[in-house]
Short mmCIF file of N, CA and C in Angstrom, two decimals:
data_model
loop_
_atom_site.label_atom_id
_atom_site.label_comp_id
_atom_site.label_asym_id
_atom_site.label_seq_id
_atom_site.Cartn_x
_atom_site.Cartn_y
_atom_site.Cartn_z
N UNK A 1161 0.41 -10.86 7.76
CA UNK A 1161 0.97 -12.05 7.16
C UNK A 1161 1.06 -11.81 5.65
N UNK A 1162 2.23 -12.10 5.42
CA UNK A 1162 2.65 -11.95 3.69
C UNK A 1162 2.66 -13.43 2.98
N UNK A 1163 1.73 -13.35 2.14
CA UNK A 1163 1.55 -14.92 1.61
C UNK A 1163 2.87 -15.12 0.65
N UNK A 1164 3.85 -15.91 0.48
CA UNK A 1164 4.27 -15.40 -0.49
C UNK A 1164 5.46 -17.08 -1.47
N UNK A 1165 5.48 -17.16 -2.89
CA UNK A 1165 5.40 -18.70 -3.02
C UNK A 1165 7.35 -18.80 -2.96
N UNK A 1166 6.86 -20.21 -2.63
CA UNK A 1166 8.59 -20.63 -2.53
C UNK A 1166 8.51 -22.15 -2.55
N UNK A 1167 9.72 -22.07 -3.30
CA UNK A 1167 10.29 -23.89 -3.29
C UNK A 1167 11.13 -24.46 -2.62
N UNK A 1168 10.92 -25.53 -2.21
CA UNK A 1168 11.91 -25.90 -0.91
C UNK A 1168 13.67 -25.56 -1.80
N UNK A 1169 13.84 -25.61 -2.80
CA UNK A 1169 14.99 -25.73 -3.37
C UNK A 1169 15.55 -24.00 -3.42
N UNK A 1170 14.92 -22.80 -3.08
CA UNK A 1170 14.95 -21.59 -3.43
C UNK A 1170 15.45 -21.26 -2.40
N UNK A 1171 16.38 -20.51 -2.00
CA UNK A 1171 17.46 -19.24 -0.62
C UNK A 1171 16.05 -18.71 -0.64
N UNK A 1172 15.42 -17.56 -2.03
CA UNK A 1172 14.65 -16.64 -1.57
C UNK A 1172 13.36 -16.95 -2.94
N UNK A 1173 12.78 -16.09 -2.64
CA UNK A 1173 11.26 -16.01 -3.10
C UNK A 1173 11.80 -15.14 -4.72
N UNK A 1174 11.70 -15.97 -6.08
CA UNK A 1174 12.04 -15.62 -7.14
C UNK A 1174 10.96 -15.09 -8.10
N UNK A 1175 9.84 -14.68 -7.57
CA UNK A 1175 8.79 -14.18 -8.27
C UNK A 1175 7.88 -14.09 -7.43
N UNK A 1176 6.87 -13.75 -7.94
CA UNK A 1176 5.33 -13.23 -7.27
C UNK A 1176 4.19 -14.27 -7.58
N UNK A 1177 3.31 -14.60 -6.45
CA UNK A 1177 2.21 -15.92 -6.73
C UNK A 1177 1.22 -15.54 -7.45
N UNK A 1178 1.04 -16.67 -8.44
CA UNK A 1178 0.24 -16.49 -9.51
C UNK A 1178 -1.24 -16.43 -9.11
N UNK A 1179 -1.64 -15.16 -8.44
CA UNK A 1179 -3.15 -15.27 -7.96
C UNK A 1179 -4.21 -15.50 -9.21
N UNK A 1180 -4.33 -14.90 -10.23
CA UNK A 1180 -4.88 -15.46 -11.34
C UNK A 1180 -5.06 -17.05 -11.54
N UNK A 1181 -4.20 -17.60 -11.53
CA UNK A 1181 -4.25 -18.88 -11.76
C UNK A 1181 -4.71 -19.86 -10.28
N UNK A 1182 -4.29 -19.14 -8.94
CA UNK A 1182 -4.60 -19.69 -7.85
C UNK A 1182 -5.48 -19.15 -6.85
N UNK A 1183 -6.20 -18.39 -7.60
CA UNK A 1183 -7.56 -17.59 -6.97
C UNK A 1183 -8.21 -18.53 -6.04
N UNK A 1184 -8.56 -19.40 -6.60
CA UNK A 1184 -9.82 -20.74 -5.83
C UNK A 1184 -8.66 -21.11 -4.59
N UNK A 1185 -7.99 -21.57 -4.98
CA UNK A 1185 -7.00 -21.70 -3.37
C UNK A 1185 -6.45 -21.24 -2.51
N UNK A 1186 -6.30 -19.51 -2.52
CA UNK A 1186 -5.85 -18.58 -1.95
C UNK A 1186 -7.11 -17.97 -1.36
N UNK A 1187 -8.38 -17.99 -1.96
CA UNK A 1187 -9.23 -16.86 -1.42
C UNK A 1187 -9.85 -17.96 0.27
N UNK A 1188 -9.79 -18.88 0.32
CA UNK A 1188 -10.02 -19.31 1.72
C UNK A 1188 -8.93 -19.16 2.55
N UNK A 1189 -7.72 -18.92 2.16
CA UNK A 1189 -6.53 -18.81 3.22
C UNK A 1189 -6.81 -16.88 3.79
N UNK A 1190 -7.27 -16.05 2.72
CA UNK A 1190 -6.93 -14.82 2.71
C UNK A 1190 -8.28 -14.38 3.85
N UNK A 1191 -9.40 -14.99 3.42
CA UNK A 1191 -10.77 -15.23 4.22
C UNK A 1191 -10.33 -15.30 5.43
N UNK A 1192 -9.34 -16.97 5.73
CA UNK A 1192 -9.21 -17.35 7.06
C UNK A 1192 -8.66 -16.34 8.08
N UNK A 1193 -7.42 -15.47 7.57
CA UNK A 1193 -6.53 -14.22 8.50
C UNK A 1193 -7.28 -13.37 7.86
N UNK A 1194 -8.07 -12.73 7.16
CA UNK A 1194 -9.00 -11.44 8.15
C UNK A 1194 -9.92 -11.57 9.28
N UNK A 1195 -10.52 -13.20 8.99
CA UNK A 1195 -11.47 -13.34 10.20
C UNK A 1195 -11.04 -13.58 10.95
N UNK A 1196 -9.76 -14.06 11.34
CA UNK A 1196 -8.49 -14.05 12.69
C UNK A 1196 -8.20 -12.43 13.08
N UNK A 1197 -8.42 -11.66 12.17
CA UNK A 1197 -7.82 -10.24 12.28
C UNK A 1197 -6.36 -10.02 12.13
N UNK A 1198 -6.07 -10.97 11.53
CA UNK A 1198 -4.44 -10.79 10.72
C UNK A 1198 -4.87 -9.38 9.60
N UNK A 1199 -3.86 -8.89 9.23
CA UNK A 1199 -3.87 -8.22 7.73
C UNK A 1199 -2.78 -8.53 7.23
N UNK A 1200 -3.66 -9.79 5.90
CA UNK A 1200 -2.84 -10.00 4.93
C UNK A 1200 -2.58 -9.59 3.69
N UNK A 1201 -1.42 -9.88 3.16
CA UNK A 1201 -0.84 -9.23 2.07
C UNK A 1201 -0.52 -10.78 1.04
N UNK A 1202 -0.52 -10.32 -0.37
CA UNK A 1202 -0.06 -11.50 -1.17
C UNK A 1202 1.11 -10.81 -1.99
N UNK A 1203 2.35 -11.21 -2.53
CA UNK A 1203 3.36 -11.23 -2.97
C UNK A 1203 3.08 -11.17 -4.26
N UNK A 1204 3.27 -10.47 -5.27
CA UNK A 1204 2.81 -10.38 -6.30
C UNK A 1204 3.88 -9.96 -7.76
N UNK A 1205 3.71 -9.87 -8.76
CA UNK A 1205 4.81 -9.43 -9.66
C UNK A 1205 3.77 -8.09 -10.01
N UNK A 1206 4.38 -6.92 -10.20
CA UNK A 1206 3.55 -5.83 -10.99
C UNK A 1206 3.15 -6.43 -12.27
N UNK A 1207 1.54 -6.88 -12.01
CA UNK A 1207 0.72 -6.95 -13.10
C UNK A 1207 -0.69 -7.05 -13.04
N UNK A 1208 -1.55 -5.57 -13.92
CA UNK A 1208 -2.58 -5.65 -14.30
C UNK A 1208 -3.21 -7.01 -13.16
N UNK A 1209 -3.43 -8.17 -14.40
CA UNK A 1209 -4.29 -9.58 -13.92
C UNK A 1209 -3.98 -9.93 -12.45
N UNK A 1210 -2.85 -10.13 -12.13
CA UNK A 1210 -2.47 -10.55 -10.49
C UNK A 1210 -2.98 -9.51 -9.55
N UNK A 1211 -2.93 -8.31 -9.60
CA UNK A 1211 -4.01 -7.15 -9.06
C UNK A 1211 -5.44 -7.36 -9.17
N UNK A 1212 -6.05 -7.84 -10.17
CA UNK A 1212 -7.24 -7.64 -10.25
C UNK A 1212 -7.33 -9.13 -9.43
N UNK A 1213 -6.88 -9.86 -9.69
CA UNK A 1213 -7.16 -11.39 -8.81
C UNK A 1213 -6.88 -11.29 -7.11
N UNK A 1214 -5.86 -10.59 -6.99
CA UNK A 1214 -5.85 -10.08 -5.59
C UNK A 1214 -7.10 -9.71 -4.79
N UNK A 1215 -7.08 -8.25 -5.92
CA UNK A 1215 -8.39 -8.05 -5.19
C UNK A 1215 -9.46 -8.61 -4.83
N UNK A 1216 -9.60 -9.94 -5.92
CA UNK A 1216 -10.97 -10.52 -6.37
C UNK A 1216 -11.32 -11.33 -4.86
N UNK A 1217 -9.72 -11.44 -4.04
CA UNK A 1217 -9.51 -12.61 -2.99
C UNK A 1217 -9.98 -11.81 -1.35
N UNK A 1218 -10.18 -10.43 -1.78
CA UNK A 1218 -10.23 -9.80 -0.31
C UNK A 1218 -9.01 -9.65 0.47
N UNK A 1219 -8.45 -9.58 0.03
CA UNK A 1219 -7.02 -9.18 0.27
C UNK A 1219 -7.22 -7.54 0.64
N UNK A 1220 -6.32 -7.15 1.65
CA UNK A 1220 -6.15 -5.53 1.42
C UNK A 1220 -4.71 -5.18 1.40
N UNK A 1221 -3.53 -6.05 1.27
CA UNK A 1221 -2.49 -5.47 0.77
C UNK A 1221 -2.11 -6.23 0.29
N UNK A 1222 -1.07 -5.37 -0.71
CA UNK A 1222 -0.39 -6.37 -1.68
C UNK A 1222 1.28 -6.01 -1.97
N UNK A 1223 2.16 -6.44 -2.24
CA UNK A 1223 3.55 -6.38 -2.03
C UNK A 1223 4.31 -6.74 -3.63
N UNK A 1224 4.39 -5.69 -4.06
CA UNK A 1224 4.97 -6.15 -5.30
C UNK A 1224 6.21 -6.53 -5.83
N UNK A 1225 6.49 -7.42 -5.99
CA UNK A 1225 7.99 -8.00 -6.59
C UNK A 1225 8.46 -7.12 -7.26
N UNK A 1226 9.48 -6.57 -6.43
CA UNK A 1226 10.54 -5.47 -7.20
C UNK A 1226 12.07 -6.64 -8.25
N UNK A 1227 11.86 -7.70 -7.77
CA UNK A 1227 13.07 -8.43 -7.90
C UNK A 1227 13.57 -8.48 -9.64
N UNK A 1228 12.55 -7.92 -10.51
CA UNK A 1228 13.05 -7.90 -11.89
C UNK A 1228 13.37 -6.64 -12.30
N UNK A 1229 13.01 -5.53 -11.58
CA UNK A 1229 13.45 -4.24 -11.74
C UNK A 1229 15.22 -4.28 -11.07
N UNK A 1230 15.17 -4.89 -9.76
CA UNK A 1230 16.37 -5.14 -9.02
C UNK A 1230 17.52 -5.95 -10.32
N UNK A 1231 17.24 -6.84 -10.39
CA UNK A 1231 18.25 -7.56 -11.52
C UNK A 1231 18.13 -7.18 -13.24
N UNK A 1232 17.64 -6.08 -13.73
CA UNK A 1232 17.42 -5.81 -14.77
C UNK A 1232 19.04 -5.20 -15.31
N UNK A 1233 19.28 -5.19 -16.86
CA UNK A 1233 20.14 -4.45 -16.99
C UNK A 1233 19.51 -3.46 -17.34
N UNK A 1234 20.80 -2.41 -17.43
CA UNK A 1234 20.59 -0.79 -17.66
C UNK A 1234 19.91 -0.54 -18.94
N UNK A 1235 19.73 -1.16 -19.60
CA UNK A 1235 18.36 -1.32 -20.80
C UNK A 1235 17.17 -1.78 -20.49
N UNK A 1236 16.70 -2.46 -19.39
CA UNK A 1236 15.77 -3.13 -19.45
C UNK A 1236 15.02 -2.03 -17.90
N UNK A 1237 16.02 -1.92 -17.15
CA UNK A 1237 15.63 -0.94 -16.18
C UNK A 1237 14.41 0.11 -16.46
N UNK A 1238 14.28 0.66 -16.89
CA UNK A 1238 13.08 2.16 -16.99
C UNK A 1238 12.02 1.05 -17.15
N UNK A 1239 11.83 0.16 -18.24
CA UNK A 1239 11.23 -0.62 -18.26
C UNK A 1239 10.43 -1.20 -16.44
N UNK A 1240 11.12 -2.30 -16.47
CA UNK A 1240 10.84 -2.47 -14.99
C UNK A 1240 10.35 -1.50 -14.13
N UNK A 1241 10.89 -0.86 -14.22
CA UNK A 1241 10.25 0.63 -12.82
C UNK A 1241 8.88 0.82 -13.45
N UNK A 1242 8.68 1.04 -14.67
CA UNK A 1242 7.13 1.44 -15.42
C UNK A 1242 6.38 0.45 -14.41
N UNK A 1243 6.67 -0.57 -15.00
CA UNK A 1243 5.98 -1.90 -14.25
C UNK A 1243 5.17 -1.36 -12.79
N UNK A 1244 6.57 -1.10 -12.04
CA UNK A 1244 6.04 -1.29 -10.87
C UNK A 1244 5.41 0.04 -10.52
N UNK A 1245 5.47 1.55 -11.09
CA UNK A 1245 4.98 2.59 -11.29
C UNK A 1245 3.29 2.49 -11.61
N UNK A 1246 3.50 2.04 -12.60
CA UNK A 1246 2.11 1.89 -13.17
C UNK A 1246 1.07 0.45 -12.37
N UNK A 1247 1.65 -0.17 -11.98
CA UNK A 1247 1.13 -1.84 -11.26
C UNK A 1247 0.38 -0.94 -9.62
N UNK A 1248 1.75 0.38 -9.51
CA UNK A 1248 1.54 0.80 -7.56
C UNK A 1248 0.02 1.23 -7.82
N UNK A 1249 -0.17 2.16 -9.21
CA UNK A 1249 -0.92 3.33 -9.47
C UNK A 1249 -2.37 2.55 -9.41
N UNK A 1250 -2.28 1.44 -9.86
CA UNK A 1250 -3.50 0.56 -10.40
C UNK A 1250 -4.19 0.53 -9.39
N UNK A 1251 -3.36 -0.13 -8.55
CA UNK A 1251 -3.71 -1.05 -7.20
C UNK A 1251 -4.37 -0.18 -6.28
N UNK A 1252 -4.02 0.86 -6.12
CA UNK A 1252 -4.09 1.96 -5.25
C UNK A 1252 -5.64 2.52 -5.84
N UNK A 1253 -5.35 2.51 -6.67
CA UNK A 1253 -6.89 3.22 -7.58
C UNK A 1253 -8.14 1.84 -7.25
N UNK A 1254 -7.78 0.62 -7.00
CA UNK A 1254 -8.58 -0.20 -6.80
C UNK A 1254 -9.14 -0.01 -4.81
N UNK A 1255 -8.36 0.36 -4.55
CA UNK A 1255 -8.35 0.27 -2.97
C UNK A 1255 -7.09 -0.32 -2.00
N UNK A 1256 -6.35 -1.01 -3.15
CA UNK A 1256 -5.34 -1.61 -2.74
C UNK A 1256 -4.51 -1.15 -1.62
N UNK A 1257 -3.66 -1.25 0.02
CA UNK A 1257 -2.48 -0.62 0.32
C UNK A 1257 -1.28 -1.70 -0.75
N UNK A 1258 -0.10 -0.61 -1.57
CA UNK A 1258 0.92 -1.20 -1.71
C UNK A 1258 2.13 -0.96 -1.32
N UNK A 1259 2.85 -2.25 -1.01
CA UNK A 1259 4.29 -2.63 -0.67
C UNK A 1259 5.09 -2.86 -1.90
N UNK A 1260 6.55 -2.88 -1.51
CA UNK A 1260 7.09 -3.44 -2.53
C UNK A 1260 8.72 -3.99 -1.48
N UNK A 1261 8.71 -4.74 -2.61
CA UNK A 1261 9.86 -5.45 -1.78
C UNK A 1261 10.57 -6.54 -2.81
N UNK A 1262 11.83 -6.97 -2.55
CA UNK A 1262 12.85 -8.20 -3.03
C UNK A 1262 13.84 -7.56 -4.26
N UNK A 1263 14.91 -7.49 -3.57
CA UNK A 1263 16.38 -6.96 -3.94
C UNK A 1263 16.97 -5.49 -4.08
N UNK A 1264 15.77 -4.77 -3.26
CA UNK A 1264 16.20 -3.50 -2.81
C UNK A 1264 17.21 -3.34 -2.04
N UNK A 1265 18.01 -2.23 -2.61
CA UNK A 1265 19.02 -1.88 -1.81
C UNK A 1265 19.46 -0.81 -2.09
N UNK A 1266 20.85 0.13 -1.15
CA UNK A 1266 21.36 1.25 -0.93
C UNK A 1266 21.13 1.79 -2.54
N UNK A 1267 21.42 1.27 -3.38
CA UNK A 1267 22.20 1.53 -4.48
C UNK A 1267 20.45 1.67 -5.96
N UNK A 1268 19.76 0.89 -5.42
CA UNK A 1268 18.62 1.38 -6.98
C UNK A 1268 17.28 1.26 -5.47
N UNK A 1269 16.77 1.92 -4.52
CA UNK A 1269 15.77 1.79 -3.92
C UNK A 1269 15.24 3.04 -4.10
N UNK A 1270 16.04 4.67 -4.30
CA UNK A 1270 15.57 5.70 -5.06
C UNK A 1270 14.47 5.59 -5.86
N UNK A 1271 14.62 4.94 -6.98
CA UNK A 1271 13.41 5.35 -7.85
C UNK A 1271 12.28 4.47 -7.00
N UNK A 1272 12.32 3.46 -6.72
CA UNK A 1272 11.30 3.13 -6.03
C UNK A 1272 10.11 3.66 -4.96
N UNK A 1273 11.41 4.02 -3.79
CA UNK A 1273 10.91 4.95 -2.56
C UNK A 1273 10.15 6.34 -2.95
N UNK A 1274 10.46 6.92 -4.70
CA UNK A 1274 9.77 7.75 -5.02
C UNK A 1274 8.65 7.95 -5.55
N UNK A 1275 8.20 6.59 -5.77
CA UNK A 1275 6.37 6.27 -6.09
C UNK A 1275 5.46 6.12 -4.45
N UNK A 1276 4.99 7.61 -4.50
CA UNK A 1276 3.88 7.55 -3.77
C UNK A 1276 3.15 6.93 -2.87
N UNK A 1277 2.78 6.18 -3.99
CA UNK A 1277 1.39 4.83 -4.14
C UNK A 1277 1.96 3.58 -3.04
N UNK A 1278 3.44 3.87 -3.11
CA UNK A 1278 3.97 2.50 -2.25
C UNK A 1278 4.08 3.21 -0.76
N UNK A 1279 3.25 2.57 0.00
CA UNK A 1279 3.33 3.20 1.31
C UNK A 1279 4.86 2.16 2.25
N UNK A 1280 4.86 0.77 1.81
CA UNK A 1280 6.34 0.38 2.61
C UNK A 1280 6.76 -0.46 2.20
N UNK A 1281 8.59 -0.54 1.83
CA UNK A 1281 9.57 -0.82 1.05
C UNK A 1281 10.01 -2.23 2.37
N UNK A 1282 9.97 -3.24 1.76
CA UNK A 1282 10.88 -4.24 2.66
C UNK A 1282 12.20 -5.16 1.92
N UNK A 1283 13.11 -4.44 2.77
CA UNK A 1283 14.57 -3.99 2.44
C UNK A 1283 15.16 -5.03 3.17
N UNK A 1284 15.29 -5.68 4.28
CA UNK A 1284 15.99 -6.77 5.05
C UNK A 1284 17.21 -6.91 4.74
N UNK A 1285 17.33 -8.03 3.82
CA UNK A 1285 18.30 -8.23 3.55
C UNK A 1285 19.56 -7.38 3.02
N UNK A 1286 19.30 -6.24 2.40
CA UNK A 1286 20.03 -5.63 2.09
C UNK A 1286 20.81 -4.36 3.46
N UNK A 1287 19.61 -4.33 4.58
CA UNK A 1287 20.31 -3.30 5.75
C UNK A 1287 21.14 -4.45 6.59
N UNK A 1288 20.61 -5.67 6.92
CA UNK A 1288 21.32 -5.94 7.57
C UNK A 1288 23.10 -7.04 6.81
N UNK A 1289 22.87 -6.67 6.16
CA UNK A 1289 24.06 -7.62 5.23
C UNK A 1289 24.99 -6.19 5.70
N UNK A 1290 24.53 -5.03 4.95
CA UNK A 1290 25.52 -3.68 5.50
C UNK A 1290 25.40 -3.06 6.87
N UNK A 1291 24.71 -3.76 7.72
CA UNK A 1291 25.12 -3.52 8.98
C UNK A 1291 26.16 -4.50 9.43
N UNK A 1292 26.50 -5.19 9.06
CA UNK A 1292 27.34 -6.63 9.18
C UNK A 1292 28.25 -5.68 9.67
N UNK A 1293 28.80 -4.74 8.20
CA UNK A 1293 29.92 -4.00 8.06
C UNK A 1293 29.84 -2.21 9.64
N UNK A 1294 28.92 -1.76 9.07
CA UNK A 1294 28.91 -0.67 9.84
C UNK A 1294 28.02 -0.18 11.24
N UNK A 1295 27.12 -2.09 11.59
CA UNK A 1295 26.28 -2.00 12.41
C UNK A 1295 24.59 -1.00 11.70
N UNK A 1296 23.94 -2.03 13.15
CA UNK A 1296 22.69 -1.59 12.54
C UNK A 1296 22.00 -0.39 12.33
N UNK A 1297 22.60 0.20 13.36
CA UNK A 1297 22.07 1.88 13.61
C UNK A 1297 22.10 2.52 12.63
N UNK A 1298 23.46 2.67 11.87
CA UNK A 1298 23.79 3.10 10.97
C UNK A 1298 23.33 3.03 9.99
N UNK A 1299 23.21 1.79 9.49
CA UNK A 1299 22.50 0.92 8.35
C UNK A 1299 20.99 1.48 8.16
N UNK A 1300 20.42 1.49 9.06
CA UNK A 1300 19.20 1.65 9.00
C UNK A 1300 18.87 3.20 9.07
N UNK A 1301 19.56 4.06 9.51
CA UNK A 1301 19.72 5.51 9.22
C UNK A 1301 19.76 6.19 7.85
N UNK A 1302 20.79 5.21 7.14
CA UNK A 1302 21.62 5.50 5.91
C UNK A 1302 19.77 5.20 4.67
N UNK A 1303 19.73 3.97 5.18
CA UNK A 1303 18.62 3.42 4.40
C UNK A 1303 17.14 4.82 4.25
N UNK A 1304 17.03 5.09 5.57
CA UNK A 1304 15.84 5.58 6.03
C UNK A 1304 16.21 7.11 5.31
N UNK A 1305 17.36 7.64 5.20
CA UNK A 1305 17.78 9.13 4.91
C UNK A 1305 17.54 8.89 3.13
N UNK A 1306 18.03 7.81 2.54
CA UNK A 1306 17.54 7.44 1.32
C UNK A 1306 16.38 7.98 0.96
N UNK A 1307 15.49 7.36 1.48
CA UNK A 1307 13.64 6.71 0.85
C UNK A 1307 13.39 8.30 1.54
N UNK A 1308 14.14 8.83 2.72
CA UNK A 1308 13.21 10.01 2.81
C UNK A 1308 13.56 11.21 1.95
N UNK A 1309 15.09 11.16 0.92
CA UNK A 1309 15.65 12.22 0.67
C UNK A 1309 14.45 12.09 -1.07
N UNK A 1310 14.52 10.73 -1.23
CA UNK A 1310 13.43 10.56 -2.30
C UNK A 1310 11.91 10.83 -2.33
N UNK A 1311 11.53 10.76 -1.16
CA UNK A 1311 9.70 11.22 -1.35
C UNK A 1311 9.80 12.27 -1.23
N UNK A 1312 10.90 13.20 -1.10
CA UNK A 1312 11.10 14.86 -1.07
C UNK A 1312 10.71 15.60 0.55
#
């Protein structure tokens, strides 16, 4: 289970939950699905504090909001990737498993799929919008030949 925040007014999930600030209210939900034997994950923006609050919750995975690296311009880009480069590296060094996910697609999921530290990329929306066009098989081939032509 991926915890992850949204407003009834939002299509999709526009950032990562502020575990820092919502530690006290998250760490009994995160408690409740391990002792169910769920493994949960919290939605997060690559940062330092929201990592360390994660962890603080017993959490063992965490999913980092790619969505500002995804919409960055070509100036702000390298930037963003640091983020999530350096955010995978942290987490991982803490014990963390990390994900990453929101507005990946065919076209900038390269540099991503090439950090290590991220063991799995959730892409959805972007395979099946281009399977629309060329079906799923395909789609999901094309995707998968990507992320694998990138971890080398």
């Amino acid at each position: 289970a991926c915890i992850v925040p949204e407003k009834r007014e939002e299509r999709t999930t526009e950032g990562g939950l502020d575990v820092a600030n919502g530690i006290k209210q998250l760490t009994p939900y995160v408690n409740m699905l391990n002792d169910a034997g769920i493994r949960v994950s919290l939605f997060i923006d690559p940062d330092f504090n929201q990592i360390d609050a994660a962890a603080e919750t017993g959490v063992p995975v965490i999913e980092l909001h790619t969505g500002a690296f995804a919409d960055a311009t070509m100036e702000r880009e390298e930037l963003e990737l640091k983020k999530i480069i350096d955010s995978a590296k942290y987490a991982s060094k803490k014990g963390l498993i990390v994900h990453a996910g929101h507005g990946l697609n065919y076209e900038n999921v390269v540099p991503v799929a090439k950090i290590n530290e991220i063991i799995e990329l959730n892409i959805g929306h972007s395979i099946i919008s281009y399977a629309s066009i060329v079906g799923l098989k395909r789609a999901i081939h094309e995707m998968i030949k990507l992320i694998i032509n990138a971890r080398g």
